[in-house]
XYZ file of C-alpha atoms in Angstrom:
301
model
C -11.612 -43.576 53.235
C -11.099 -44.487 49.587
C -9.682 -47.886 48.658
C -8.856 -49.312 45.228
C -7.219 -52.434 43.857
C -5.901 -50.412 40.945
C -2.701 -49.251 42.644
C -2.398 -50.297 46.270
C 1.128 -51.500 45.607
C 3.812 -51.316 42.939
C 6.944 -53.459 42.752
C 9.852 -52.425 40.548
C 12.235 -54.820 38.794
C 15.339 -53.666 36.876
C 14.947 -54.371 33.176
C 18.315 -56.128 33.223
C 17.146 -58.611 35.919
C 15.290 -60.906 33.521
C 15.355 -63.803 35.986
C 13.028 -61.823 38.278
C 10.344 -61.034 35.720
C 7.980 -63.922 36.469
C 8.303 -63.501 40.234
C 7.466 -59.823 39.851
C 4.182 -60.591 38.088
C 3.293 -63.167 40.747
C 4.499 -61.159 43.742
C 1.083 -59.953 44.857
C 1.671 -56.352 43.762
C -1.194 -54.629 41.980
C 1.360 -53.206 39.545
C 4.446 -55.121 38.428
C 6.866 -52.654 36.877
C 10.009 -53.111 34.824
C 12.408 -50.208 35.265
C 14.417 -48.537 32.516
C 15.463 -45.554 34.611
C 17.411 -45.406 37.904
C 18.231 -49.111 38.211
C 19.840 -49.294 34.756
C 23.309 -47.774 34.224
C 23.743 -45.528 31.168
C 25.856 -48.076 29.318
C 23.031 -50.664 29.450
C 20.050 -48.513 28.491
C 19.691 -49.923 24.989
C 20.056 -53.488 26.245
C 17.437 -52.796 28.924
C 14.940 -51.573 26.351
C 15.427 -54.758 24.354
C 15.133 -57.065 27.356
C 12.068 -55.299 28.790
C 9.885 -56.460 25.906
C 9.844 -59.954 27.423
C 8.405 -58.556 30.656
C 5.137 -57.876 28.867
C 5.161 -61.033 26.732
C 5.047 -63.473 29.645
C 2.324 -66.174 29.602
C -1.199 -65.089 30.514
C -0.814 -66.445 34.062
C 0.539 -63.058 35.142
C -1.524 -61.647 37.983
C -0.412 -58.021 38.168
C -1.018 -54.995 35.976
C 2.161 -54.532 33.920
C 4.069 -51.261 33.825
C 7.317 -49.715 32.666
C 9.152 -46.724 34.073
C 10.814 -44.838 31.267
C 13.653 -42.363 31.550
C 12.927 -38.656 31.944
C 11.530 -37.038 28.829
C 13.865 -34.094 29.281
C 16.617 -36.223 27.706
C 17.031 -38.524 24.702
C 16.807 -41.799 26.645
C 13.165 -41.182 27.547
C 12.281 -40.535 23.932
C 14.095 -43.702 22.862
C 12.107 -45.618 25.482
C 8.822 -44.430 23.977
C 9.883 -45.497 20.488
C 10.877 -48.934 21.802
C 7.533 -49.398 23.591
C 5.602 -48.788 20.369
C 7.423 -51.772 18.857
C 6.770 -54.233 21.682
C 4.588 -57.175 20.699
C 2.565 -56.831 23.911
C 2.004 -53.305 25.161
C 2.319 -52.249 28.812
C -0.792 -51.441 30.797
C 0.920 -48.461 32.394
C 3.851 -46.140 31.693
C 5.428 -44.249 34.592
C 6.747 -40.855 33.567
C 9.529 -39.772 35.961
C 10.548 -36.203 36.776
C 7.231 -34.845 35.500
C 7.283 -31.064 35.784
C 4.444 -29.939 33.519
C 1.460 -31.361 31.638
C 3.686 -31.363 28.578
C 5.517 -34.453 29.855
C 2.273 -36.420 29.848
C 1.233 -34.967 26.510
C 4.522 -36.018 24.893
C 4.198 -39.588 26.147
C 0.527 -39.838 25.210
C 1.137 -38.423 21.759
C 4.051 -40.746 21.048
C 2.203 -43.873 22.173
C -1.321 -43.063 20.989
C -1.224 -44.777 17.566
C 0.330 -48.048 18.762
C -0.676 -48.210 22.452
C -4.219 -46.789 22.605
C -5.079 -48.566 25.871
C -1.874 -47.787 27.753
C -2.380 -45.470 30.732
C 0.043 -43.235 32.609
C 1.285 -42.421 36.080
C 3.278 -39.203 36.475
C 6.041 -39.208 39.082
C 6.221 -35.833 40.837
C 9.653 -35.573 42.451
C 11.085 -32.086 41.909
C 10.222 -28.677 43.378
C 8.856 -27.577 40.000
C 6.831 -30.767 39.740
C 5.270 -30.148 43.157
C 4.413 -26.570 42.154
C 2.780 -27.783 38.918
C 1.132 -30.885 40.420
C -2.449 -29.641 39.889
C -1.844 -29.058 36.177
C 0.015 -32.353 35.760
C -2.820 -34.279 37.442
C -5.291 -32.791 34.964
C -3.130 -33.530 31.909
C -5.529 -35.944 30.213
C -7.944 -38.837 30.589
C -5.176 -41.445 30.154
C -3.330 -40.168 33.221
C -4.510 -42.363 36.070
C -2.510 -40.959 38.967
C 0.395 -39.084 40.513
C 3.311 -40.781 42.274
C 5.318 -38.924 44.892
C 9.096 -39.311 44.569
C 10.359 -38.505 48.050
C 14.094 -39.123 47.624
C 14.679 -36.863 44.624
C 12.456 -34.172 46.080
C 14.132 -34.236 49.497
C 17.604 -34.042 47.958
C 16.523 -31.215 45.647
C 15.190 -28.994 48.448
C 17.713 -30.063 51.093
C 15.119 -31.675 53.362
C 15.399 -34.741 55.571
C 14.007 -37.907 54.040
C 11.329 -38.331 56.709
C 7.565 -38.038 56.865
C 7.413 -34.802 58.852
C 9.782 -32.887 56.564
C 7.908 -33.918 53.422
C 4.347 -33.620 54.696
C 3.603 -30.465 52.724
C 4.758 -31.972 49.428
C 2.797 -35.159 50.079
C -0.335 -33.183 50.883
C -0.013 -31.208 47.669
C 0.351 -34.392 45.611
C -2.736 -35.960 47.195
C -4.869 -32.830 46.899
C -3.832 -32.270 43.278
C -4.615 -35.873 42.367
C -7.989 -35.954 44.092
C -8.992 -32.589 42.650
C -8.374 -34.042 39.182
C -10.138 -37.319 40.007
C -7.033 -39.521 39.746
C -5.138 -41.774 42.152
C -2.141 -40.864 44.314
C 0.686 -43.261 45.210
C 3.184 -42.630 47.983
C 6.948 -42.991 47.743
C 8.787 -46.103 48.939
C 9.857 -46.763 52.502
C 13.536 -47.470 51.969
C 14.383 -49.319 55.207
C 13.756 -52.837 53.919
C 14.222 -54.599 57.273
C 12.115 -52.159 59.322
C 8.628 -53.629 58.968
C 7.284 -51.631 61.909
C 8.462 -48.442 60.240
C 6.834 -49.495 56.982
C 3.572 -50.214 58.812
C 3.627 -46.760 60.413
C 4.442 -44.898 57.196
C 1.904 -46.842 55.117
C -0.738 -45.994 57.703
C 0.170 -42.316 57.543
C 0.040 -42.391 53.746
C -3.368 -44.069 53.794
C -4.719 -41.527 56.287
C -3.296 -38.701 54.140
C -5.432 -39.948 51.247
C -2.915 -41.911 49.181
C -4.262 -44.880 47.200
C -1.154 -47.010 47.675
C 2.599 -47.121 48.141
C 5.629 -48.303 46.194
C 7.528 -51.347 47.490
C 11.304 -51.592 47.230
C 11.291 -55.301 48.119
C 8.709 -58.094 47.732
C 8.645 -58.634 51.499
C 7.005 -55.219 51.885
C 4.000 -56.076 49.719
C 1.927 -57.924 52.315
C 2.044 -54.953 54.698
C 1.326 -52.414 51.971
C -1.597 -54.349 50.483
C -3.106 -54.872 53.921
C -2.759 -51.223 54.928
C -4.438 -50.015 51.734
C -7.310 -52.495 51.878
C -10.461 -52.217 54.021
C -10.621 -54.419 57.102
C -13.555 -56.689 57.901
C -15.195 -54.078 60.128
C -15.250 -51.525 57.315
C -16.529 -54.098 54.827
C -19.291 -55.128 57.220
C -20.376 -51.506 57.546
C -20.320 -51.132 53.755
C -22.643 -54.132 53.475
C -25.048 -52.567 55.972
C -25.026 -49.271 54.076
C -25.733 -51.020 50.763
C -28.519 -53.098 52.352
C -30.087 -49.947 53.772
C -29.887 -48.251 50.393
C -31.594 -51.169 48.674
C -34.342 -51.251 51.269
C -35.001 -47.510 51.123
C -34.631 -46.880 47.428
C -31.348 -45.096 48.094
C -33.077 -42.321 49.970
C -31.443 -40.780 53.028
C -31.479 -43.148 55.995
C -29.601 -43.956 59.204
C -26.986 -46.730 59.536
C -25.200 -47.326 62.842
C -26.479 -43.988 64.092
C -25.045 -42.071 61.128
C -27.135 -40.304 58.478
C -26.208 -41.687 55.048
C -27.275 -40.818 51.534
C -26.308 -41.369 47.905
C -22.534 -40.641 48.253
C -22.346 -43.233 51.057
C -24.271 -45.800 49.018
C -22.040 -45.366 45.966
C -18.798 -45.457 47.970
C -19.927 -48.574 49.852
C -21.037 -50.272 46.640
C -17.665 -49.564 45.042
C -15.822 -50.854 48.103
C -17.580 -54.198 48.247
C -17.371 -54.691 44.471
C -13.573 -54.491 44.645
C -12.867 -56.149 47.970
C -15.869 -58.287 48.921
C -17.813 -59.054 45.741
C -21.179 -60.074 47.269
C -24.199 -60.603 44.980
C -25.338 -56.984 44.980
C -26.443 -55.410 41.711
C -23.719 -53.213 40.255
C -24.515 -49.514 39.823
C -24.820 -48.078 36.347
C -21.358 -46.508 36.138
C -18.849 -46.360 33.290
C -15.963 -44.758 35.212
C -15.037 -47.759 37.349
C -11.832 -49.219 35.819
C -11.463 -52.868 34.971
C -8.658 -54.767 36.646
C -6.612 -54.682 33.468
C -7.868 -52.693 30.476
C -5.272 -54.156 28.103
C -6.011 -57.802 28.874
C -8.492 -59.855 26.873
C -11.055 -62.170 28.443
C -9.164 -65.141 27.058
C -6.272 -64.316 29.369
């Protein structure tokens, strides 16, 4: 099982709801996102772009990775969003690209932001039949793309399917497999029944077991469940410690831990797990592909 603090949870806030900006950053979500797309009516798009700049300029006490969901790049609003982002005083850590249907969507966003936002990364939202078909190519669109996000509602409506786990299992599996094949993360769609915590627990568990890295929250009350479901429990952490100890004792040669033969892949996975979720005094491996918590933030923050 793969766990990461990079994108266990994402909480969206409408760009026009300025009073919720600070709470979003302090909500406990790994990614705090300001939304310029679905939650903003057409008549307020320009206002939303202007207001959203303050989301990224909050004091350095913010705890979450900051993100913005732009409008689809198939229309002019998405292009206007990209221009606005280049002018923000503080740049977003992540840009979510909705309705992604080909690598070209990622390439357009990356090209537009490259000169002014060199550290900004991307998540591509796959939520149409064409997007699902092209998911492998989208996932491999470039080194600044950090993951795919499954958009269940738009996809279900587009194909005429029920908005339930069983009906969308094939699409979810394709998103996960495409993401993992490209070496990027995969985030699951929201669970829309805000009051049904048992249902959220069940669906988050299914998403985790499918291979998703995390899940989108539609309300702050969902974050505790989502973060817990996409984090290792104490039993798994204890086993990771034993695997790392065995690797240190045996020079990382093949050995047996808890009756299971383990080797280098087990040592590296266990090391990565405890670095993110346990942080004991083990020496870090010599790796350059493990992301920092926030690549756009300076040490002074």
